Each structure stands twice: as C-alpha cells, then as structure tokens.
XYZ file of C-alpha atoms in Angstrom:
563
model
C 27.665 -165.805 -127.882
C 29.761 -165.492 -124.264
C 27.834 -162.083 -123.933
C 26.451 -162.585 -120.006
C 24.653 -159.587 -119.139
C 20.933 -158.497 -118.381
C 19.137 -155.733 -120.068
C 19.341 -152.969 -117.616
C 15.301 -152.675 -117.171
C 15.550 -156.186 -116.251
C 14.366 -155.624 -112.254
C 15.579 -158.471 -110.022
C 12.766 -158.781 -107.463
C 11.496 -161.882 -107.141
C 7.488 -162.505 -106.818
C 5.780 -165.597 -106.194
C 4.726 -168.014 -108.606
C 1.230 -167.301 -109.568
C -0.279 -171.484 -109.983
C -3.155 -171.600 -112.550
C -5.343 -174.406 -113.313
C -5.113 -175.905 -116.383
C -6.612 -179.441 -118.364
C -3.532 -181.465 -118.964
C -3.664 -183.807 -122.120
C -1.161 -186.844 -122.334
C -0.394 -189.256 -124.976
C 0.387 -192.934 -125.287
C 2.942 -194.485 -126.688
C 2.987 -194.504 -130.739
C 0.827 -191.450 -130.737
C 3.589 -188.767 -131.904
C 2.267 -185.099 -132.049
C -1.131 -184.840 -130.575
C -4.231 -184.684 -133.028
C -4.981 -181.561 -131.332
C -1.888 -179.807 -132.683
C -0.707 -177.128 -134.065
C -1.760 -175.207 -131.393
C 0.344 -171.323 -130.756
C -1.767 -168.244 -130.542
C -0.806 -164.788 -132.680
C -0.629 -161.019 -130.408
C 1.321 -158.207 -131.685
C 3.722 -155.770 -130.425
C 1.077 -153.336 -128.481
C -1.207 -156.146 -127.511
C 0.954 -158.735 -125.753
C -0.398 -160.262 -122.609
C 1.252 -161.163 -118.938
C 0.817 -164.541 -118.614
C 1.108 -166.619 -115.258
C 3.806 -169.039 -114.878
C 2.541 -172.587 -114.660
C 3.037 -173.787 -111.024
C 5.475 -177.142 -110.204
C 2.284 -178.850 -109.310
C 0.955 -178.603 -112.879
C 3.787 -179.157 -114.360
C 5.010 -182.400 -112.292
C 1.121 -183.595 -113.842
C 1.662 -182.242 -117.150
C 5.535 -184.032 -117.989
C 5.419 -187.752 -119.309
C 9.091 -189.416 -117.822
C 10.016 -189.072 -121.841
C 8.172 -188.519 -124.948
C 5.392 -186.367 -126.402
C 2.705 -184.577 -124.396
C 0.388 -181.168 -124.868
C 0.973 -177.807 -123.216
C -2.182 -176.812 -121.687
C -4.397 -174.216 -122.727
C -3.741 -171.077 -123.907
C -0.969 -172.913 -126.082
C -1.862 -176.132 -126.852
C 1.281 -176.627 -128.700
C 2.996 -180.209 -128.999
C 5.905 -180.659 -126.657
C 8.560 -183.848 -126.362
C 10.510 -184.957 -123.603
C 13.938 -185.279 -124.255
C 15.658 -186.524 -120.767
C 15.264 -187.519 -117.527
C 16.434 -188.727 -114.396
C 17.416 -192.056 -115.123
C 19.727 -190.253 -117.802
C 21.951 -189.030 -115.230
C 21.642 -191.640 -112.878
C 19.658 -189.319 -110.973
C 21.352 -186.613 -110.323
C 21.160 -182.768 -111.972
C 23.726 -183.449 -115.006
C 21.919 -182.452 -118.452
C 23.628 -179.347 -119.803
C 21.833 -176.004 -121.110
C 21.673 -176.156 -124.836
C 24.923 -174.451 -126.029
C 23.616 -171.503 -127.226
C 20.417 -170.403 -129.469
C 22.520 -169.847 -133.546
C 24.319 -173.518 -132.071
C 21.876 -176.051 -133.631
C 21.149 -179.006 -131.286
C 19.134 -181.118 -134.397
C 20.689 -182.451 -137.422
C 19.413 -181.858 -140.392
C 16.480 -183.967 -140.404
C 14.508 -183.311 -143.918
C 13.321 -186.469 -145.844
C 13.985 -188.745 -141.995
C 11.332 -190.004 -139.867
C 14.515 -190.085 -137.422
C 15.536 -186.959 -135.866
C 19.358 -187.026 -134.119
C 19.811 -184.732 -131.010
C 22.875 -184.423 -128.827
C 23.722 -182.760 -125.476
C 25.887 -182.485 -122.745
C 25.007 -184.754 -119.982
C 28.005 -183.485 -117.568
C 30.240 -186.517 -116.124
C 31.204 -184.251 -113.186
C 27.766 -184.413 -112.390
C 26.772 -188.044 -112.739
C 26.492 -188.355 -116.588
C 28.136 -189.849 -118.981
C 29.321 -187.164 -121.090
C 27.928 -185.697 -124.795
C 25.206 -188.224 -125.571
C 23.194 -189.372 -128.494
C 18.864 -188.964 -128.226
C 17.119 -190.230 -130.930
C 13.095 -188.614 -131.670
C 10.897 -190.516 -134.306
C 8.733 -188.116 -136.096
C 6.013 -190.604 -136.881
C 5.824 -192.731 -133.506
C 6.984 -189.636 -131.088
C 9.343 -192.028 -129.215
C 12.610 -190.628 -127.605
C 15.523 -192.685 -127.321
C 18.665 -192.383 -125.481
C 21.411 -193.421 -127.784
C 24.484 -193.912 -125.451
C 27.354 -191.409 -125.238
C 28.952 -190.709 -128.163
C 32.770 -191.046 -126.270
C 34.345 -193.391 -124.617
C 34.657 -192.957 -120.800
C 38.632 -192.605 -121.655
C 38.337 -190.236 -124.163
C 38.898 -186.591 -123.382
C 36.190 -185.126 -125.027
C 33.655 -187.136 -122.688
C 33.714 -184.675 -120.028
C 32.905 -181.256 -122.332
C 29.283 -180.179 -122.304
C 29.114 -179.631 -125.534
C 29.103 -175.988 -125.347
C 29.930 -174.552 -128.778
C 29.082 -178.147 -131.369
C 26.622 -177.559 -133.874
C 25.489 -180.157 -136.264
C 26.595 -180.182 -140.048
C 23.859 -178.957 -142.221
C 25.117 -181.149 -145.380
C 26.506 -184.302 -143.155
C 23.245 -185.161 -141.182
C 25.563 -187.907 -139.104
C 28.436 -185.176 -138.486
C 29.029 -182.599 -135.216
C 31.620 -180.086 -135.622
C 33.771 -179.999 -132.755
C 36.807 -177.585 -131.290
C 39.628 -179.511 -130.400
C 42.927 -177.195 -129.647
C 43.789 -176.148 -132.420
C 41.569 -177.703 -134.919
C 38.558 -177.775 -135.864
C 37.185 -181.165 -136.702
C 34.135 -183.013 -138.050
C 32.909 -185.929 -135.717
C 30.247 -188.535 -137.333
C 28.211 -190.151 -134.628
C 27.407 -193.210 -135.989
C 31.027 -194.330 -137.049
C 32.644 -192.221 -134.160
C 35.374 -191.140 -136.608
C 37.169 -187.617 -136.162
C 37.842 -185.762 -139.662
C 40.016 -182.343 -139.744
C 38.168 -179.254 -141.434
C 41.680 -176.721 -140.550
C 44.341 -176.296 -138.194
C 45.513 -173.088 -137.312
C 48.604 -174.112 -135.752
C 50.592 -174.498 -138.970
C 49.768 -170.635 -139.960
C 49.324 -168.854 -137.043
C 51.429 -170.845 -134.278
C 51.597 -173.738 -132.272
C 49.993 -171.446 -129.156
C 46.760 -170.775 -130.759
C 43.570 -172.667 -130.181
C 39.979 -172.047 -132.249
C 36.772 -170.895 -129.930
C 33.348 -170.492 -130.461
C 33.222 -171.768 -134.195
C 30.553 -171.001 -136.995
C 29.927 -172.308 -140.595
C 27.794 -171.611 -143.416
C 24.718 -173.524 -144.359
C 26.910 -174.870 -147.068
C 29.835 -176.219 -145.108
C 31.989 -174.431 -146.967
C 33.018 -170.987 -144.679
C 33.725 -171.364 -141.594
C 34.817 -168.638 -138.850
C 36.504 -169.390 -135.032
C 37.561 -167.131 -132.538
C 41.626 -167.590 -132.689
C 43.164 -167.417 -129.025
C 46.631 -168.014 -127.293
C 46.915 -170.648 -125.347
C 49.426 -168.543 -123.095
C 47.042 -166.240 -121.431
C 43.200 -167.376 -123.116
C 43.226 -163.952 -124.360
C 41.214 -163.518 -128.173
C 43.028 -162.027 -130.972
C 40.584 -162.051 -133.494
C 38.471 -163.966 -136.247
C 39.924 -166.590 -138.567
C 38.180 -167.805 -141.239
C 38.590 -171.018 -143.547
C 37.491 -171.475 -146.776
C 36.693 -175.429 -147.345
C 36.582 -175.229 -150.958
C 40.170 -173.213 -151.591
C 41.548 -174.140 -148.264
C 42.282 -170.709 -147.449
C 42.517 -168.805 -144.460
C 41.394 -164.763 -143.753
C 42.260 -163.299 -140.844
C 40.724 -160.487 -139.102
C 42.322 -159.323 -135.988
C 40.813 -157.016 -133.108
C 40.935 -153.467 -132.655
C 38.600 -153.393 -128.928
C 37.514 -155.180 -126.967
C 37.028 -158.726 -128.683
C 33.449 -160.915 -127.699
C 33.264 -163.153 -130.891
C 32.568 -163.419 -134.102
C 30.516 -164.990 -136.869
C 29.898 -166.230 -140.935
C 26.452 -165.633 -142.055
C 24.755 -168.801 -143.645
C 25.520 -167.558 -146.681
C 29.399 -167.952 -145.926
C 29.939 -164.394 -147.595
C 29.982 -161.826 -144.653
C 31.641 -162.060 -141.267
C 30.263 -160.421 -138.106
C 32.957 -159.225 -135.204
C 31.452 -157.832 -132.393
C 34.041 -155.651 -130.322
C 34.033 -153.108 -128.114
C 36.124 -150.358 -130.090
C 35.683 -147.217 -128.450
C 35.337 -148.695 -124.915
C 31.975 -146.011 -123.930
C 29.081 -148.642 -124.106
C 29.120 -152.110 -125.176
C 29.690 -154.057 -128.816
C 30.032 -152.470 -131.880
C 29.815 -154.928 -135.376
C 32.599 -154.638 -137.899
C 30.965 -155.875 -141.019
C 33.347 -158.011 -143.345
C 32.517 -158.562 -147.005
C 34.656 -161.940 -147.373
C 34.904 -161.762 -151.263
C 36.098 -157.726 -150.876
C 37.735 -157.766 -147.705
C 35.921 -154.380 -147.022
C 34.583 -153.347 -143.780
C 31.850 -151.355 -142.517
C 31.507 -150.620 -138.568
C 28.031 -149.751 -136.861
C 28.355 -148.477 -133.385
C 26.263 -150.061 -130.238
C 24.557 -146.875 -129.320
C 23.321 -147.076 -133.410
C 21.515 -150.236 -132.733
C 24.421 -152.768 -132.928
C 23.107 -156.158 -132.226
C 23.311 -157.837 -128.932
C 22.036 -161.529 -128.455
C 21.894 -162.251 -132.271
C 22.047 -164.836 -135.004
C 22.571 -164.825 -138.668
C 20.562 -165.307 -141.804
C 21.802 -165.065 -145.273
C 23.294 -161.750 -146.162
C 21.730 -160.484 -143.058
C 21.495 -160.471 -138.947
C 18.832 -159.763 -136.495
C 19.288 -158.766 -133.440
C 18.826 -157.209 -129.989
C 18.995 -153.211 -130.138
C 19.786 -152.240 -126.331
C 19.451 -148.564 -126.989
C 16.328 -148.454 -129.084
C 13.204 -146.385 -128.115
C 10.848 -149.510 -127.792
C 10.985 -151.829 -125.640
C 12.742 -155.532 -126.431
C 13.613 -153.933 -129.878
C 15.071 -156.521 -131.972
C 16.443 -155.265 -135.281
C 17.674 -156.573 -139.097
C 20.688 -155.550 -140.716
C 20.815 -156.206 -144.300
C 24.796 -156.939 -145.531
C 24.145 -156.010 -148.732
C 22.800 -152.270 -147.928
C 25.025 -149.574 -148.388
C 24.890 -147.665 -145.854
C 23.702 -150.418 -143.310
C 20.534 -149.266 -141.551
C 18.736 -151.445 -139.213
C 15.337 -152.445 -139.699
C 12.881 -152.971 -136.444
C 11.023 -155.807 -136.597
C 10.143 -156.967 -133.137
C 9.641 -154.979 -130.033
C 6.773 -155.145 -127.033
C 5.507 -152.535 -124.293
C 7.266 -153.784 -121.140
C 10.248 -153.006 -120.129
C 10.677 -155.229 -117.117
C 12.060 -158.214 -118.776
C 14.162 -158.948 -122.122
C 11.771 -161.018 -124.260
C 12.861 -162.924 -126.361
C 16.653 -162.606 -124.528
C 18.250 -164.643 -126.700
C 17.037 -165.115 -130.611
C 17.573 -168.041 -132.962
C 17.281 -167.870 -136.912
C 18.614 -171.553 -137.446
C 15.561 -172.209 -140.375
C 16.763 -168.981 -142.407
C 16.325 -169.839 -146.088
C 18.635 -168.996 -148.595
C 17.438 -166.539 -151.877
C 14.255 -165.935 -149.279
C 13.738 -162.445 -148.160
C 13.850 -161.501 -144.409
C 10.843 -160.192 -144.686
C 9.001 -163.603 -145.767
C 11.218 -165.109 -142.724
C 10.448 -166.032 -139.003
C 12.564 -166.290 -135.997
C 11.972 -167.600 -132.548
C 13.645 -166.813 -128.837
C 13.049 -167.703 -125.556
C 13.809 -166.313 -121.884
C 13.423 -166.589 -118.533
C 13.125 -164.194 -115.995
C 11.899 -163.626 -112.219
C 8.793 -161.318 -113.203
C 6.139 -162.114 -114.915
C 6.461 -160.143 -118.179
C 4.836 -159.899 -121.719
C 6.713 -163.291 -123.314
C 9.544 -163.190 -120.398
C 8.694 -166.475 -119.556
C 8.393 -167.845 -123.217
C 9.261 -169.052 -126.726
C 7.562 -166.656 -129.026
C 8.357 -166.471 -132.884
C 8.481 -163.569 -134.813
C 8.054 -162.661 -138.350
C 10.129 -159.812 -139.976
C 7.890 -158.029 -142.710
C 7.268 -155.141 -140.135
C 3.777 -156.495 -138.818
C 4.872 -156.783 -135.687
C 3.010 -160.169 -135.585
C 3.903 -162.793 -132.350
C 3.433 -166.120 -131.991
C 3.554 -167.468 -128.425
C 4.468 -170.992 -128.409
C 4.888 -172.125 -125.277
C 6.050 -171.571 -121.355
C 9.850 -172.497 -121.103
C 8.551 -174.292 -117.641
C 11.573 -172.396 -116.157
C 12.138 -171.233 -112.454
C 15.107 -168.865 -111.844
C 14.965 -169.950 -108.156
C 14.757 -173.403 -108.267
C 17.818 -175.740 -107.534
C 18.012 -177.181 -110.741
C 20.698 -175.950 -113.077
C 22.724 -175.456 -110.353
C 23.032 -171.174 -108.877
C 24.353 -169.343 -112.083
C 21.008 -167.851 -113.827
C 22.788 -167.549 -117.044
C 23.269 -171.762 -116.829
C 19.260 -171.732 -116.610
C 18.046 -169.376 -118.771
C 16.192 -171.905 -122.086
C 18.926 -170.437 -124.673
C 16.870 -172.626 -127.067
C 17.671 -172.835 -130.744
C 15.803 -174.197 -133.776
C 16.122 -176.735 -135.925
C 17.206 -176.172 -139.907
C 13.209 -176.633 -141.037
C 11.983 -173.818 -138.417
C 9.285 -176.619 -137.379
C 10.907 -177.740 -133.887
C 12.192 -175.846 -131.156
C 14.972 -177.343 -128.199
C 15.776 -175.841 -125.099
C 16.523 -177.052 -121.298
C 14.556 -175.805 -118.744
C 13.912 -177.197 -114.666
C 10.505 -177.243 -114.672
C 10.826 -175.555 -111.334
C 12.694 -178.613 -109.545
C 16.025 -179.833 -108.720
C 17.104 -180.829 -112.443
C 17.773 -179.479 -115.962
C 16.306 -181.342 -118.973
C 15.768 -181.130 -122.059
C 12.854 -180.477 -124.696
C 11.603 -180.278 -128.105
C 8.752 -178.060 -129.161
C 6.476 -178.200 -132.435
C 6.633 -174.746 -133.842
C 3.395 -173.950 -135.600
C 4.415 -171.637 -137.912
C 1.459 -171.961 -140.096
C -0.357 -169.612 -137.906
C 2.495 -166.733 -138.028
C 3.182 -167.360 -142.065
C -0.075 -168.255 -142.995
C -1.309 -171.991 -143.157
C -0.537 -173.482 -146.839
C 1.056 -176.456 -147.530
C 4.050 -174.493 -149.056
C 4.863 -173.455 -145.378
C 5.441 -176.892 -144.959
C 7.358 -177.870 -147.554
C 10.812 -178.255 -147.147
C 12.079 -180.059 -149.694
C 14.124 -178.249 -152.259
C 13.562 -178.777 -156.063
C 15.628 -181.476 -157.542
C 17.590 -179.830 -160.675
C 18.786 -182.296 -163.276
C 19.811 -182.340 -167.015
C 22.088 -178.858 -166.976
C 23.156 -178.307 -170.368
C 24.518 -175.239 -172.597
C 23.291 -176.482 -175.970
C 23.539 -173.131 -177.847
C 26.791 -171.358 -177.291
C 28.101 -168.467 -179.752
C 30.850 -165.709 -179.074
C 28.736 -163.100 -176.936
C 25.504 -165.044 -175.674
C 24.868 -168.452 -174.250
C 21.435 -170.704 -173.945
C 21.437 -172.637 -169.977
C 18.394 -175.002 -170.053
C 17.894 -177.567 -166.943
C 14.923 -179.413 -165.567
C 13.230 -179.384 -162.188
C 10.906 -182.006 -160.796
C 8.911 -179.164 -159.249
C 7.596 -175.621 -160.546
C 10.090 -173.067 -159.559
C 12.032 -169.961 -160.848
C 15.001 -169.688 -162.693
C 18.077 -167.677 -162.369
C 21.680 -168.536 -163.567
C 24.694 -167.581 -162.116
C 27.800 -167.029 -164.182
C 31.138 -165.750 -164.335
C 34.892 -166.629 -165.313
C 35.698 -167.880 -161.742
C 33.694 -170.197 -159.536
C 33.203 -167.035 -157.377
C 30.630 -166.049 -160.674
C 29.905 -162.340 -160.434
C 27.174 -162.437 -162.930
C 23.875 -163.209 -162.713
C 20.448 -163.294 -164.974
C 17.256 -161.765 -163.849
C 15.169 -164.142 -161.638
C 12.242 -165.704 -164.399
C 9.670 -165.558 -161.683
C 7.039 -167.851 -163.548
C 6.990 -171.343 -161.996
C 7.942 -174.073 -164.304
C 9.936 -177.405 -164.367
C 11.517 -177.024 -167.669
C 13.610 -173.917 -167.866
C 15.595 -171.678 -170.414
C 17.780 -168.818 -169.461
C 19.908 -166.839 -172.174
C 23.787 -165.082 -170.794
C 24.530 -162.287 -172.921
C 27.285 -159.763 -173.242
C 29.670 -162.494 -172.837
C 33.395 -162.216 -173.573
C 34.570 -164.487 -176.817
C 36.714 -166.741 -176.650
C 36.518 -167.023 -173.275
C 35.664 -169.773 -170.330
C 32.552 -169.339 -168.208
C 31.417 -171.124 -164.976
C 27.646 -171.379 -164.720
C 25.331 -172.914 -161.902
C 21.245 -172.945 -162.284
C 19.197 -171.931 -159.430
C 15.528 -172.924 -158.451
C 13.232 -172.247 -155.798
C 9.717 -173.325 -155.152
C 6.622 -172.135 -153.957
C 7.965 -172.598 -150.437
C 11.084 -170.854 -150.822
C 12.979 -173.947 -150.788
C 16.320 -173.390 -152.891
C 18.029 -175.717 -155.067
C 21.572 -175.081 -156.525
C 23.159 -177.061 -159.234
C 26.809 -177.867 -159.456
C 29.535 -175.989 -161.322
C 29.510 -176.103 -164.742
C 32.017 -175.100 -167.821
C 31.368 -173.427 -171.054
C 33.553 -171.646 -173.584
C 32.387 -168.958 -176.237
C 32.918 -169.065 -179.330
C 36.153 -166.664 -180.862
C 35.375 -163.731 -182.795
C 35.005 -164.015 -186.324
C 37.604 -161.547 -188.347
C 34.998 -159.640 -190.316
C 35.382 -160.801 -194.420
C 36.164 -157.794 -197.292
C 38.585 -155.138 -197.694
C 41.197 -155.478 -195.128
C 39.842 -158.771 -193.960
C 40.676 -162.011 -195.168
C-alpha cells in the first residue's frame, strides 16, 4: 500500500531509550529453533502493557552474525538472522520488506527448505534482489547469490512490490512495464501472466500488483507512462484470459483481489473531505458497493478470503482494526482489535498472508508490527491478533527498531518493520536496524498455539489429498458425487453448468475419508461441472479439479397421449 501517513495521535517527541537487562540465549550451529520455544505471551485489549525498548547494548549481545537465536525474556520467541554486513559488502544496502500483504517466503509446506528474497540495493553496495535460503530442521541461513545478472535491469529494483507465487514455490511475480511476469529463481526464466499494452495502450504500465491464493486473479494498478498518473484497477483472469477494468472516480491510492480472486478492493478518495473510501467489486457481478472513510474504511490493510481487515482511523477505540465481510449485504465492519493508548498506531501496518480459504475470520489470526519514537502498548512490536471478538493479543517479539538511528537511511517510513507473514501463519519477516547504522533482515517463529489454542491441528498445514472423484449414479434430476480423502474431513460439492458453478450442497460436517454427496433439482438433459471440497480438522482446504457430468433426458410419460 503507498499510503505514507501517521495516525494523527501519533506524538513525535522523542524520549530516550529505556536499556533493560535481560539473559540472552544463543544457539550453535545445527540447533534450528531453540528447545525453549514457542515462547509469545497472550494480553488483551484493556490489559496491554508498555514495554521498554531493548537497548543497542543488548541487542549487539543478543544477534548471532546469521542464523537462529532467542529473544530474551518476556518473549522468548525464536528469532533467525537473515543478513548481514558482509551481504552488502559492508555498507547499509538491505531493503525494507516491500510491504506487509507482499509475501517475502515462498510457499514452503512439505520443504525443510524455506526460499526468501529481498532487495539488497546496488546503489548502496549490494548486489541487487538476492536469493536467502533458511533450513527448517538445521536453522542455517544461506545467501543464495543475486537472482540477476549485474547487466540486467531488474538488478538495481528493491524489490518493492514482488510477492512469491503461492502454487509455483520457485516463482516471484514481477512488474515489468507493461507486463506482468512470472520469474522462477532457480532457472532464472521470465514467463508473461498479461500485458496491458495490447488493450489499453502502448503508454500504460502495471503498479503495485496482487493475485489470488490460486494464481488465477490477478489485479495491478494501470498507469500512463506520460505523466505516472493512476487510472484505475485492471484485473486478469488467468484461466479465461480476460481483462476487467475498473477506472477511478477520486482520488486513486491502489487497489486489490482478495485471496479468494472473487472481490476487488479500490481505495480512493471520492469525495475529497477525509481520506480513502473502498469501492467494493463483486468480480463475477460486476456490482459495487462503496463504504466511506469516516464509516470505518480500512487504512493499512490486507485481504483474506471474501473479506478484509483493517485499520479504522475514525473509530472510538484506540488502534481499532476492523473486518469487512464481502459477502454481507449491507457491509458492516466488525472490530476485532483495538488497545487503550492512543500515542502510537499498533500494529501500523497488518498482514493476513496465512488466511485460509472455507475458514471463518473468526477462527483466523493476523499479525502487524510498528515502530514508533514512544514507548507505547505494542508500538514497538509484532503482536498477532485473533478475530472472534476476544480481543485476545499475542506479543511476539520487539522489532529491535530505532527511529533515530542511521540505519535505513532518514525517511521513517523506509524503517518502519512493514513485516509480512508467511502462507502457514508460523513465521514472521521484517527488517529492522537494531538501533545501528544498517537495515537487516529477520524471521520470527510465530507461536500461534498460544493465541488459537495448542493442538496439533493448529499445526497442521497440510491439506487433505482428494482422489477417486466419480459420479457413478446419474439420473435426469439428481446426481450421486463420491470421492476419497486420505484424511477425515467434510464434504461439500460444488456444481453448476459453467466452471463458475453457482450451486452448492450443504457442508456434511462429520469427518470422514470416504464421502457421498447427492445434487438434486438438476436440469435433464443437461451438462454439469462439479468439483469436491474437503477440509480437515485444521481448516486446511482441499479442492478437486473440474469435472463433467450429463443428466439423463426426460422420459415422455407412457399412456394416453404418450407413446
């Protein structure tokens, strides 16, 4: 989001760094997470505590040169170093993570390897958007090498809008003019998802991109390459290969697809009095529904499925962070985050990168992070926050950041963590100085556990694998769907006579790996696409591929007048 502005109760003044000792615990080599892990600690909306800021003296004890190592009490989380000096040949060149809904980790699930890349600016001694490596089992970091040649162009962007494919582990999408492309890092080959210049002119260039869990929607910010200036939102269908366009009618910050790839978000400034409104899209409709800012429209925000959460700058509470459901009619927002101080934004920027599809919000978590020059309740850290309306917190750790230290260089915004998580919800990267004369990166173990409850379905996240499909019994109005998991889960069937469906059955709520789902009220004679859904204990979601039937035609009834 290219929203730059502080809350205004954010008060400027800065205060000294309050030091505080603390037992630092390091690890050796090979030791991955620390034994003492999970670590985090819950507090609520009316009991959140002020925390000191962990002095550069502690910290320059605390951080290993790379690798894992253990915040010190109260958190005792599990923290990674990413980068370091010898990175950037030592000078100040690792970007800030590009923004907190941009994921910075591929999709990791079922690797011991985790893939992270980030900016390590070549104006500033690096050597452009690198490759880092974390092994989940041995905690060792590696620096993988650039992922450009020195000649290319792309070499000296900081990354600043990439995200990772969710279903290409090895791929990065990447603007490039007028296209937006698909970049695998281990075969360094460029693959074109659209181009808008065919459609929409030869002076238009895609910004600030977004796509679906599913890789199949994606939405970019379209802009002239005349004057910069945005005209709107495109969006591109993978599947059809089909653009929508939806231009602006105020002022024009960005816009975004929901994971689900079936609602777009614009936030403009329509009636020029306050700040962003949200124009709701249904992309299957084209309908639109507005909320206005001073209604709660969302500030620093990401997307789940069929929803958003976000920052609510006019709300009565403090730090109010609210959830708008798409599918609501009329939308309301729910509040479900806020504190008691006023003094800093906390969390100031929000990521929901682990939402889960078919999962309500309310069994969800997000996390954010901020920095700021007063010591506030969770200004200073990553918290996560559930979104059932407990008002639950978990504080996770300090984001080690110092607003008037040299490192990051003198823009605030360039330092503030802007941290995102990765697709699981389990780790947490963001960039912080650690109070000194450099940016770098880290990685933080989220223990969710203790905000969700500590089963081994939090865990889990592995969806059920769905085999053996099959429509054995068809007749003219009803239809028998029967498929197999190799996990207990729930069954639901989608249906329709487009791949767009329409229909669906009631979701059988009683776990089982061998499932049977009837469609009735079907049309004869007519063809029907079906897919079988599945989700676990966990809330892990498995979809099946498209399937065909056709039912049976209506039999001319026999006797007088028939046949």
């Amino acid at each position: 989001m290219s929203i730059r502005y502080a809350s205004p109760f954010v008060r400027r003044t800065p205060l000294a760094v309050v030091c505080v000792a603390a037992a630092v615990v390091l690890l050796t080599p090979g030791d991955g997470f620390p034994q003492s892990a999970p670590g985090g600690f819950l507090e609520s909306a009316t009991t959140g505590q002020v925390r000191p800021r962990l002095s550069a003296a502690v910290l320059q004890a605390l951080l290993p040169a790379r690798g894992p190592f253990t915040f010190p009490a109260p958190y005792n989380t599990a923290g990674v170093r990413i980068t370091n000096a010898t990175d950037c040949g030592g000078a100040d060149c690792v970007d800030a993570v590009g923004y907190s809904y941009w994921r910075n980790i591929n999709n990791h699930v079922g690797s011991n390897q985790m893939l992270i890349f980030l900016g390590l600016n070549r104006a500033r001694g690096g050597p452009g958007p690198s490759l880092f490596s974390y092994d989940k089992t041995t905690g060792q970091v590696a620096n993988l090498g650039p992922l450009f040649d020195p000649s290319a162009r792309l070499s000296w962007h900081s990354t600043e809008g990439w995200y990772w494919s969710m279903t290409k582990p090895t791929k990065i999408y990447v603007d490039d003019n007028s296209r937006m492309t698909r970049y695998d890092v281990n075969t360094h080959q460029f693959e074109t998802v659209f181009d808008v210049a065919p459609q929409f002119g030869a002076d238009k260039i895609v910004w600030q991109m977004h796509s679906s869990d599913d890789d199949k929607v994606h939405s970019a910010t379209l802009r002239t390459t005349t004057t910069y200036e945005m005209l709107g939102c495109v969006v591109y269908h993978e599947d059809t290969q089909v653009f929508q366009y939806f231009p602006k009618i105020g002022d024009f910050n960005e816009c975004s697809v929901d994971k689900s790839g079936r609602w777009l978000m614009s936030l403009e400034d329509v009636d020029y009095k306050y700040d962003l409104e949200m124009r709701i899209f249904n992309l299957a409709t084209g309908t639109e529904r507005l909320v206005w800012d001073q209604d709660g429209a969302v500030g620093h925000a990401d997307m789940g499925y069929d929803y958003v959460i976000g920052a609510d700058q006019w709300n009565t509470f403090p730090n109010a962070i609210l959830s708008w459901d798409f599918t609501k009619d009329p939308l309301t927002g729910v509040l479900v985050h806020h504190n008691t101080d006023w003094s800093a934004p906390a969390p100031d920027h929000i990521s929901h990168g682990n939402a889960k599809a078919g999962v309500p919000s309310s069994q969800q978590y997000a996390c954010g992070s901020g920095a700021a020059r007063v010591d506030a309740i969770w200004g200073n850290e990553i918290i996560c926050f559930n979104m059932d309306g407990s008002f639950k917190v978990l504080v996770v750790a300090p984001v080690m950041t110092d607003l008037n230290a040299p490192g990051g260089g003198s823009d605030d915004y360039v330092k503030q963590p802007k941290g995102n998580l990765d697709i699981t919800g389990q780790y947490f990267i963001w960039t912080s100085n650690t109070g000194g004369n450099r940016l770098d990166a880290f990685v933080v173990k989220i223990p969710s556990q203790v905000l969700m409850g500590s089963t081994a379905a939090n865990n889990d996240v592995t969806a059920p694998i769905i085999t053996a499909v099959e429509a054995p019994a068809v007749s003219s109005t009803r239809a028998l769907i029967t498929w197999t998991t190799d996990e207990s889960s729930d069954s639901q069937v989608e249906y329709g006579p487009t791949i767009a469906y329409g229909g669906s059955t009631t979701i059988a709520g009683i776990p089982r790996r061998s499932h049977v789902s009837v469609l009735s009220w079907l049309t004869p004679g007519t063809l029907y696409h079906y897919r079988v859904k599945s989700r676990d204990a966990a809330g892990n979601l498995a979809v099946s591929a498209d399937s065909t039937l056709k039912t049976q035609a209506m039999a001319l009834p026999s006797g007088p007048g028939g046949p």
